[in-house]
Amino acid sequence: MRHIISVLLENEPGALSRVVGLFSQRNYNIESLTVAPTEDGTLSRLTVTTVGSDKVIEQITKQLNKLIEVVKLVDLTEGAHVERELLLIKVRASGAQRAEIKRTADVFRAQIIDMTPSVYTIQVVGTSDKLDAFIQAIGNTSVLEVVRSGVSGIARGEKILGL
Amino acid sequence: MELLSGGDMLIRALSDEGVEYIYGYPGGAALHIYDALYRQSDVKHVLVRHEQAATHMADGYARAAGKAGVVLVTSGPGATNTVTGIATAYMDSVPMVVLCAQVPSYLIGEDAFQETDIIGVSRPIVKHSMSVKNPEEIPEIIKKAFFLAQSGRPGPVVVDIPKDMTLPNERYEYSYPSKVKLRSYGPATKGHTGQIKKAVDMIFEAKRPVLYAGGGVILGKASDQLTELAKILDVPVTNTLMGLGAYPATDRQYVGMLGMHGTYEANMTMHHSDLIIAVGARFDDRVTNNTAKFCPNAKIVHIDIDPASISKTVTVDVPIVGPVDQVLNEMLDLVKGAKKEIEKEALVSWWRQVDEWKAYHGMRYNSDGEFIKPQQAIETLYKVTKGDAYVTSDVGQHQMFASQYYKFDKPNRWINSGGLGTMGFGLPAAMGIKLNFPDNDVVCVTGEGSFQMNIQELSTCKQYNLPVKILNLNNQALGMVKQWQDLNYEARHAHSYMESLPDFQKLIEAYGHVALRVEKLADLESAMEEAFAMKDRLVFMDVMVDPSEHVYPMQVPTGSMRDMMLSKTERT
Ligand SMILES: Cc1ncc(C[n+]2csc(CCOP(=O)(O)OP(=O)(O)O)c2C)c(N)n1
Ligand SMILES: [Mg+2]
């Protein structure tokens, strides 16, 4: 099963490498990883998506909790949550293709954020599935470059991950 | 307030932490610190001959004393030489603080002379690590390092100290904090009462219970509680390799060590039990054998300070996260106050069965033939030291023989590298213990392979007058490797011979110590008596043992706990 684990981490040098190191050291898988500062300057928020059996996920959360710099964590997939990923994609777009790509982008509520006579740069926001679907819809031949941000997530409703 | 340089603060902080000895080796980046050491007398420094040995000395002391050992080394090669010792401590949860000097902060990242990213190198094998970014932080970082190393599940902590953090002419206000606060760290201080009740209920319902005690009982200083609980319940007890001494080996209820080279009766008792009460143990693969076939009818209660140890390899029924002494105390109160008691009739027939297993095989071995058997050497050691020595060991057959045939009745007396299996551990560990417990017998059981991995420390023993005893079970081979090759590779002995052993007699004498060589069984006991009578000399006992001996019992790979070879020809 795919899990999204959200971690509050001390904003200190070396903390991130400990988290990443843990995953490779213990043979856990990382599908995506994002990290950035929070409203509290002493904390970073890290989101990692991973795949594993219940037993493995339990170990991942326990081992993460053992790291001294991990202040708190939550497995977002255990409850209602919102997840978003950002995609920037550069595609070949000339002649009749241009209108076709524009239509596809509209269907996905994507935005063309830069263009040249032969290239569109498009931004898509959504779940990872939606981003996958968009790339498929565009078709392999015209894709020049793909940049994905990795998943960020937050619990729905009143629930917060804070101190 | 007093003004001190970074180097002085570091040493003063150690002294304020109550540190008497540190083990280390100097070098460029550490020179300000060494100068600070020189100018005081509270903290004493032991100069080893290789930094790995400094870590094992600190480790041996830590395991015997139950307090963090301290290491001081220079940057680069000094720091990287500690890696095996840090990993050894990490695997066995030993509290240790390793102070690594570093190149000046303004050179970091430039591949400066003797620069190594020791924080990065040691990251997977430390409980935590910290770099000093500002000299004023030194007292607090040292306080944190000791707190982290010694609390919760203990482990090694590395502190990286750039040279410019210790400049002699830059002084700062010094005060040693009495406490540290870490918002992101808080090991459990108490087990869950509901879970403890549930465990006690299960004990009362069990028909074939067994207590399985690990190194956590020793680290958690809970031997007394464990023993009291076992006595009240009258259940069989087995100790792991790391837990030897947690429950007294000479007691009637003790069934011996369990696992790969555990006793027949311990492994049979585990396999056939209906309730396992695991205390401070971690269901290591060298204990469980094939987890899919592990103790098929047993419910499991697991008490441990580390939540990540629970259900890591074997899924348990009642997890209890907390300090083992506190949890056992609470269990004791419940058991003593209960209206119910453990099912007496079931227990009687369980004991009948367990006693049958004890009688069936025990730890007998074939003692015919011309050679001294390694088992005899350990039995003689036990006799001569009256079972009361600190015994350190290296890694191999000799280690297993020592664990099987020396009957430890006290915790903290059996000192071995169980998790990492580090050859070269034994001698420096013994030195660390002898230095701190000068009135006790300290003996290192070793093999001619392992001993040569830190043999240079004989020189340190001379310098500091450390009269440890060394029992070399000389089988003229990397015996444990050879045993596996006998069993799995049709006796093709690829590189398991020591083809050119040194003349140990001359070697030991060259270092200024005493060596005895024993070839006949008739001489064994008197030679050991003689060695231990030389209270103030290091004595190396080179005992020539049967080179073809194997360690048994030995669990059969991929089998259950009860699948064992009992000798070269018998199987369960
Ligand atoms: C540093 C290190 N290298 C390799 C090994 C693998 N190993 C385990 S036991 C052993 C043989 C040890 O030989 P010796 O010290 O003579 O002990 P014996 O088994 O003969 O009693 C070896 C090589 C190890 N445990 N540690
Ligand atoms: Mg040998």
PDB file of N, CA, C and O in Angstrom, chain A residues 10 12-14 17-18 20-22 24-26 40 42-43 55 58-59 62-63 65-71 163, chain B residues 90 119 123-130 133 144 148 153 182-185 306-315:
ATOM      1  N   GLU A  10      13.328  18.908  13.185  1.00  0.00           N
ATOM      2  CA  GLU A  10      14.117  20.059  13.628  1.00  0.00           C
ATOM      3  C   GLU A  10      14.823  20.638  12.404  1.00  0.00           C
ATOM      4  O   GLU A  10      15.414  19.902  11.604  1.00  0.00           O
ATOM      5  N   GLU A  12      17.603  21.658  11.305  1.00  0.00           N
ATOM      6  CA  GLU A  12      19.028  21.653  11.637  1.00  0.00           C
ATOM      7  C   GLU A  12      19.804  20.977  10.526  1.00  0.00           C
ATOM      8  O   GLU A  12      19.280  20.067   9.880  1.00  0.00           O
ATOM      9  N   PRO A  13      21.073  21.393  10.335  1.00  0.00           N
ATOM     10  CA  PRO A  13      21.849  20.739   9.289  1.00  0.00           C
ATOM     11  C   PRO A  13      22.007  19.253   9.609  1.00  0.00           C
ATOM     12  O   PRO A  13      22.169  18.888  10.767  1.00  0.00           O
ATOM     13  N   GLY A  14      21.909  18.432   8.617  1.00  0.00           N
ATOM     14  CA  GLY A  14      22.124  17.006   8.856  1.00  0.00           C
ATOM     15  C   GLY A  14      20.854  16.232   9.156  1.00  0.00           C
ATOM     16  O   GLY A  14      20.830  15.017   9.048  1.00  0.00           O
ATOM     17  N   SER A  17      19.514  14.411   6.044  1.00  0.00           N
ATOM     18  CA  SER A  17      20.322  13.265   5.612  1.00  0.00           C
ATOM     19  C   SER A  17      20.067  12.064   6.512  1.00  0.00           C
ATOM     20  O   SER A  17      20.161  10.919   6.089  1.00  0.00           O
ATOM     21  N   ARG A  18      19.719  12.300   7.751  1.00  0.00           N
ATOM     22  CA  ARG A  18      19.397  11.179   8.644  1.00  0.00           C
ATOM     23  C   ARG A  18      18.120  10.469   8.209  1.00  0.00           C
ATOM     24  O   ARG A  18      18.030   9.245   8.251  1.00  0.00           O
ATOM     25  N   VAL A  20      16.787  10.504   5.106  1.00  0.00           N
ATOM     26  CA  VAL A  20      17.041   9.835   3.827  1.00  0.00           C
ATOM     27  C   VAL A  20      17.916   8.599   4.046  1.00  0.00           C
ATOM     28  O   VAL A  20      17.658   7.525   3.492  1.00  0.00           O
ATOM     29  N   GLY A  21      18.929   8.751   4.892  1.00  0.00           N
ATOM     30  CA  GLY A  21      19.825   7.636   5.193  1.00  0.00           C
ATOM     31  C   GLY A  21      19.073   6.457   5.785  1.00  0.00           C
ATOM     32  O   GLY A  21      19.327   5.303   5.452  1.00  0.00           O
ATOM     33  N   LEU A  22      18.130   6.749   6.648  1.00  0.00           N
ATOM     34  CA  LEU A  22      17.347   5.689   7.283  1.00  0.00           C
ATOM     35  C   LEU A  22      16.647   4.826   6.227  1.00  0.00           C
ATOM     36  O   LEU A  22      16.633   3.601   6.309  1.00  0.00           O
ATOM     37  N   SER A  24      17.449   4.321   3.058  1.00  0.00           N
ATOM     38  CA  SER A  24      18.327   3.445   2.270  1.00  0.00           C
ATOM     39  C   SER A  24      18.951   2.376   3.154  1.00  0.00           C
ATOM     40  O   SER A  24      19.038   1.210   2.786  1.00  0.00           O
ATOM     41  N   GLN A  25      19.320   2.755   4.379  1.00  0.00           N
ATOM     42  CA  GLN A  25      19.951   1.820   5.306  1.00  0.00           C
ATOM     43  C   GLN A  25      19.047   0.638   5.607  1.00  0.00           C
ATOM     44  O   GLN A  25      19.498  -0.498   5.721  1.00  0.00           O
ATOM     45  N   ARG A  26      17.758   0.880   5.747  1.00  0.00           N
ATOM     46  CA  ARG A  26      16.849  -0.193   6.137  1.00  0.00           C
ATOM     47  C   ARG A  26      16.058  -0.712   4.948  1.00  0.00           C
ATOM     48  O   ARG A  26      15.060  -1.422   5.121  1.00  0.00           O
ATOM     49  N   ASP A  40       6.974  27.978  11.637  1.00  0.00           N
ATOM     50  CA  ASP A  40       7.881  28.028  12.787  1.00  0.00           C
ATOM     51  C   ASP A  40       9.299  27.800  12.272  1.00  0.00           C
ATOM     52  O   ASP A  40       9.606  26.735  11.750  1.00  0.00           O
ATOM     53  N   THR A  42      12.002  27.049  13.458  1.00  0.00           N
ATOM     54  CA  THR A  42      12.838  25.977  13.989  1.00  0.00           C
ATOM     55  C   THR A  42      12.454  24.607  13.436  1.00  0.00           C
ATOM     56  O   THR A  42      13.086  23.610  13.745  1.00  0.00           O
ATOM     57  N   LEU A  43      11.388  24.569  12.637  1.00  0.00           N
ATOM     58  CA  LEU A  43      10.895  23.282  12.142  1.00  0.00           C
ATOM     59  C   LEU A  43      10.823  23.235  10.619  1.00  0.00           C
ATOM     60  O   LEU A  43      10.485  24.229   9.977  1.00  0.00           O
ATOM     61  N   LYS A  55       3.394  -4.061   8.078  1.00  0.00           N
ATOM     62  CA  LYS A  55       4.509  -4.300   8.981  1.00  0.00           C
ATOM     63  C   LYS A  55       5.680  -3.348   8.667  1.00  0.00           C
ATOM     64  O   LYS A  55       6.284  -2.774   9.569  1.00  0.00           O
ATOM     65  N   GLU A  58       4.800   0.223   9.661  1.00  0.00           N
ATOM     66  CA  GLU A  58       4.905   0.378  11.112  1.00  0.00           C
ATOM     67  C   GLU A  58       6.366   0.574  11.515  1.00  0.00           C
ATOM     68  O   GLU A  58       6.704   1.442  12.317  1.00  0.00           O
ATOM     69  N   GLN A  59       7.249  -0.215  10.933  1.00  0.00           N
ATOM     70  CA  GLN A  59       8.680  -0.058  11.214  1.00  0.00           C
ATOM     71  C   GLN A  59       9.179   1.307  10.757  1.00  0.00           C
ATOM     72  O   GLN A  59       9.960   1.946  11.460  1.00  0.00           O
ATOM     73  N   LYS A  62       8.104   3.896  13.237  1.00  0.00           N
ATOM     74  CA  LYS A  62       8.829   3.745  14.509  1.00  0.00           C
ATOM     75  C   LYS A  62      10.288   4.167  14.370  1.00  0.00           C
ATOM     76  O   LYS A  62      10.842   4.833  15.247  1.00  0.00           O
ATOM     77  N   GLN A  63      10.917   3.748  13.288  1.00  0.00           N
ATOM     78  CA  GLN A  63      12.328   4.099  13.108  1.00  0.00           C
ATOM     79  C   GLN A  63      12.490   5.608  12.901  1.00  0.00           C
ATOM     80  O   GLN A  63      13.454   6.198  13.384  1.00  0.00           O
ATOM     81  N   ASN A  65      10.538   7.889  14.154  1.00  0.00           N
ATOM     82  CA  ASN A  65      10.334   8.474  15.479  1.00  0.00           C
ATOM     83  C   ASN A  65      11.560   8.363  16.362  1.00  0.00           C
ATOM     84  O   ASN A  65      11.749   9.154  17.280  1.00  0.00           O
ATOM     85  N   LYS A  66      12.385   7.360  16.109  1.00  0.00           N
ATOM     86  CA  LYS A  66      13.596   7.190  16.920  1.00  0.00           C
ATOM     87  C   LYS A  66      14.660   8.228  16.602  1.00  0.00           C
ATOM     88  O   LYS A  66      15.528   8.483  17.428  1.00  0.00           O
ATOM     89  N   LEU A  67      14.603   8.793  15.397  1.00  0.00           N
ATOM     90  CA  LEU A  67      15.601   9.820  15.062  1.00  0.00           C
ATOM     91  C   LEU A  67      15.380  11.004  15.992  1.00  0.00           C
ATOM     92  O   LEU A  67      14.251  11.473  16.175  1.00  0.00           O
ATOM     93  N   ILE A  68      16.484  11.471  16.571  1.00  0.00           N
ATOM     94  CA  ILE A  68      16.362  12.506  17.590  1.00  0.00           C
ATOM     95  C   ILE A  68      15.733  13.781  17.012  1.00  0.00           C
ATOM     96  O   ILE A  68      14.976  14.457  17.684  1.00  0.00           O
ATOM     97  N   GLU A  69      16.020  14.097  15.746  1.00  0.00           N
ATOM     98  CA  GLU A  69      15.499  15.345  15.187  1.00  0.00           C
ATOM     99  C   GLU A  69      14.048  15.269  14.729  1.00  0.00           C
ATOM    100  O   GLU A  69      13.469  16.278  14.342  1.00  0.00           O
ATOM    101  N   VAL A  70      13.480  14.083  14.709  1.00  0.00           N
ATOM    102  CA  VAL A  70      12.066  13.979  14.337  1.00  0.00           C
ATOM    103  C   VAL A  70      11.226  14.368  15.544  1.00  0.00           C
ATOM    104  O   VAL A  70      11.288  13.745  16.592  1.00  0.00           O
ATOM    105  N   VAL A  71      10.454  15.462  15.380  1.00  0.00           N
ATOM    106  CA  VAL A  71       9.675  15.972  16.504  1.00  0.00           C
ATOM    107  C   VAL A  71       8.320  15.264  16.558  1.00  0.00           C
ATOM    108  O   VAL A  71       7.860  14.854  17.611  1.00  0.00           O
ATOM    109  N   LEU A 163       3.221  21.347  17.163  1.00  0.00           N
ATOM    110  CA  LEU A 163       3.894  21.036  18.432  1.00  0.00           C
ATOM    111  C   LEU A 163       2.881  20.793  19.552  1.00  0.00           C
ATOM    112  O   LEU A 163       1.835  21.377  19.588  1.00  0.00           O
TER     113      LEU A 163
ATOM    114  N   TYR B  90      26.860   0.257  18.888  1.00  0.00           N
ATOM    115  CA  TYR B  90      25.513   0.511  18.384  1.00  0.00           C
ATOM    116  C   TYR B  90      24.677  -0.770  18.355  1.00  0.00           C
ATOM    117  O   TYR B  90      23.540  -0.808  18.818  1.00  0.00           O
ATOM    118  N   ILE B 119      30.627  12.647  10.726  1.00  0.00           N
ATOM    119  CA  ILE B 119      29.179  12.631  11.010  1.00  0.00           C
ATOM    120  C   ILE B 119      28.477  11.802   9.925  1.00  0.00           C
ATOM    121  O   ILE B 119      27.633  10.957  10.223  1.00  0.00           O
ATOM    122  N   ARG B 123      26.852   7.992  10.452  1.00  0.00           N
ATOM    123  CA  ARG B 123      25.413   8.235  10.598  1.00  0.00           C
ATOM    124  C   ARG B 123      24.567   6.976  10.832  1.00  0.00           C
ATOM    125  O   ARG B 123      23.723   6.946  11.724  1.00  0.00           O
ATOM    126  N   PRO B 124      24.780   5.889  10.053  1.00  0.00           N
ATOM    127  CA  PRO B 124      23.900   4.725  10.276  1.00  0.00           C
ATOM    128  C   PRO B 124      24.230   3.918  11.526  1.00  0.00           C
ATOM    129  O   PRO B 124      23.518   2.966  11.829  1.00  0.00           O
ATOM    130  N   ILE B 125      25.274   4.248  12.247  1.00  0.00           N
ATOM    131  CA  ILE B 125      25.694   3.416  13.384  1.00  0.00           C
ATOM    132  C   ILE B 125      25.779   4.210  14.686  1.00  0.00           C
ATOM    133  O   ILE B 125      26.475   3.828  15.607  1.00  0.00           O
ATOM    134  N   VAL B 126      25.071   5.340  14.740  1.00  0.00           N
ATOM    135  CA  VAL B 126      25.052   6.099  15.986  1.00  0.00           C
ATOM    136  C   VAL B 126      23.618   6.280  16.450  1.00  0.00           C
ATOM    137  O   VAL B 126      22.680   6.234  15.648  1.00  0.00           O
ATOM    138  N   LYS B 127      23.464   6.480  17.745  1.00  0.00           N
ATOM    139  CA  LYS B 127      22.149   6.883  18.240  1.00  0.00           C
ATOM    140  C   LYS B 127      21.898   8.334  17.831  1.00  0.00           C
ATOM    141  O   LYS B 127      20.807   8.695  17.437  1.00  0.00           O
ATOM    142  N   HIS B 128      22.964   9.133  17.925  1.00  0.00           N
ATOM    143  CA  HIS B 128      22.860  10.518  17.472  1.00  0.00           C
ATOM    144  C   HIS B 128      24.267  11.066  17.261  1.00  0.00           C
ATOM    145  O   HIS B 128      25.237  10.489  17.743  1.00  0.00           O
ATOM    146  N   SER B 129      24.364  12.185  16.542  1.00  0.00           N
ATOM    147  CA  SER B 129      25.656  12.842  16.402  1.00  0.00           C
ATOM    148  C   SER B 129      25.439  14.344  16.312  1.00  0.00           C
ATOM    149  O   SER B 129      24.379  14.797  15.882  1.00  0.00           O
ATOM    150  N   MET B 130      26.449  15.067  16.733  1.00  0.00           N
ATOM    151  CA  MET B 130      26.344  16.529  16.753  1.00  0.00           C
ATOM    152  C   MET B 130      27.669  17.149  16.356  1.00  0.00           C
ATOM    153  O   MET B 130      28.727  16.597  16.660  1.00  0.00           O
ATOM    154  N   LYS B 133      29.264  24.069  16.450  1.00  0.00           N
ATOM    155  CA  LYS B 133      29.300  25.178  15.495  1.00  0.00           C
ATOM    156  C   LYS B 133      29.811  26.444  16.149  1.00  0.00           C
ATOM    157  O   LYS B 133      30.125  27.416  15.481  1.00  0.00           O
ATOM    158  N   LYS B 144      24.148  16.916  26.487  1.00  0.00           N
ATOM    159  CA  LYS B 144      23.203  16.215  25.608  1.00  0.00           C
ATOM    160  C   LYS B 144      23.755  14.861  25.181  1.00  0.00           C
ATOM    161  O   LYS B 144      23.041  13.863  25.140  1.00  0.00           O
ATOM    162  N   LEU B 148      21.784  11.477  25.910  1.00  0.00           N
ATOM    163  CA  LEU B 148      21.281  10.620  24.832  1.00  0.00           C
ATOM    164  C   LEU B 148      21.921   9.237  24.881  1.00  0.00           C
ATOM    165  O   LEU B 148      21.261   8.220  24.701  1.00  0.00           O
ATOM    166  N   ARG B 153      16.912   3.554  25.142  1.00  0.00           N
ATOM    167  CA  ARG B 153      17.779   2.489  24.656  1.00  0.00           C
ATOM    168  C   ARG B 153      19.141   3.103  24.422  1.00  0.00           C
ATOM    169  O   ARG B 153      19.310   3.936  23.527  1.00  0.00           O
ATOM    170  N   LEU B 182      14.995  18.190  25.404  1.00  0.00           N
ATOM    171  CA  LEU B 182      14.940  17.912  23.977  1.00  0.00           C
ATOM    172  C   LEU B 182      13.487  17.636  23.637  1.00  0.00           C
ATOM    173  O   LEU B 182      12.939  16.619  24.044  1.00  0.00           O
ATOM    174  N   ARG B 183      12.861  18.542  22.901  1.00  0.00           N
ATOM    175  CA  ARG B 183      11.425  18.389  22.665  1.00  0.00           C
ATOM    176  C   ARG B 183      11.127  17.174  21.793  1.00  0.00           C
ATOM    177  O   ARG B 183      10.022  16.681  21.764  1.00  0.00           O
ATOM    178  N   SER B 184      12.152  16.722  21.055  1.00  0.00           N
ATOM    179  CA  SER B 184      11.899  15.650  20.096  1.00  0.00           C
ATOM    180  C   SER B 184      12.351  14.293  20.623  1.00  0.00           C
ATOM    181  O   SER B 184      12.426  13.343  19.884  1.00  0.00           O
ATOM    182  N   TYR B 185      12.669  14.210  21.921  1.00  0.00           N
ATOM    183  CA  TYR B 185      13.190  12.956  22.446  1.00  0.00           C
ATOM    184  C   TYR B 185      12.615  12.712  23.824  1.00  0.00           C
ATOM    185  O   TYR B 185      12.786  13.529  24.720  1.00  0.00           O
ATOM    186  N   ASP B 306      12.380   0.092  23.599  1.00  0.00           N
ATOM    187  CA  ASP B 306      12.389   0.614  22.227  1.00  0.00           C
ATOM    188  C   ASP B 306      11.176   0.104  21.445  1.00  0.00           C
ATOM    189  O   ASP B 306      11.104  -1.073  21.113  1.00  0.00           O
ATOM    190  N   PRO B 307      10.225   0.992  21.132  1.00  0.00           N
ATOM    191  CA  PRO B 307       9.036   0.532  20.404  1.00  0.00           C
ATOM    192  C   PRO B 307       9.389  -0.126  19.063  1.00  0.00           C
ATOM    193  O   PRO B 307       8.669  -1.017  18.601  1.00  0.00           O
ATOM    194  N   ALA B 308      10.503   0.310  18.465  1.00  0.00           N
ATOM    195  CA  ALA B 308      10.869  -0.237  17.155  1.00  0.00           C
ATOM    196  C   ALA B 308      11.351  -1.684  17.250  1.00  0.00           C
ATOM    197  O   ALA B 308      11.432  -2.386  16.251  1.00  0.00           O
ATOM    198  N   SER B 309      11.665  -2.139  18.466  1.00  0.00           N
ATOM    199  CA  SER B 309      12.068  -3.538  18.623  1.00  0.00           C
ATOM    200  C   SER B 309      10.862  -4.460  18.620  1.00  0.00           C
ATOM    201  O   SER B 309      10.995  -5.664  18.446  1.00  0.00           O
ATOM    202  N   ILE B 310       9.716  -3.872  18.857  1.00  0.00           N
ATOM    203  CA  ILE B 310       8.517  -4.702  19.030  1.00  0.00           C
ATOM    204  C   ILE B 310       7.881  -5.022  17.679  1.00  0.00           C
ATOM    205  O   ILE B 310       7.671  -4.141  16.858  1.00  0.00           O
ATOM    206  N   SER B 311       7.630  -6.302  17.470  1.00  0.00           N
ATOM    207  CA  SER B 311       7.061  -6.804  16.216  1.00  0.00           C
ATOM    208  C   SER B 311       7.914  -6.431  15.005  1.00  0.00           C
ATOM    209  O   SER B 311       7.405  -6.249  13.911  1.00  0.00           O
ATOM    210  N   LYS B 312       9.211  -6.310  15.196  1.00  0.00           N
ATOM    211  CA  LYS B 312      10.107  -6.042  14.065  1.00  0.00           C
ATOM    212  C   LYS B 312      10.338  -7.318  13.262  1.00  0.00           C
ATOM    213  O   LYS B 312      10.206  -7.316  12.043  1.00  0.00           O
ATOM    214  N   THR B 313      10.667  -8.410  13.934  1.00  0.00           N
ATOM    215  CA  THR B 313      10.883  -9.669  13.209  1.00  0.00           C
ATOM    216  C   THR B 313       9.762 -10.664  13.496  1.00  0.00           C
ATOM    217  O   THR B 313       9.285 -11.321  12.591  1.00  0.00           O
ATOM    218  N   VAL B 314       9.353 -10.771  14.762  1.00  0.00           N
ATOM    219  CA  VAL B 314       8.285 -11.690  15.136  1.00  0.00           C
ATOM    220  C   VAL B 314       7.143 -10.852  15.689  1.00  0.00           C
ATOM    221  O   VAL B 314       7.367  -9.975  16.530  1.00  0.00           O
ATOM    222  N   THR B 315       5.933 -11.087  15.197  1.00  0.00           N
ATOM    223  CA  THR B 315       4.798 -10.302  15.663  1.00  0.00           C
ATOM    224  C   THR B 315       4.386 -10.775  17.060  1.00  0.00           C
ATOM    225  O   THR B 315       4.273 -11.976  17.295  1.00  0.00           O
TER     226      THR B 315
END
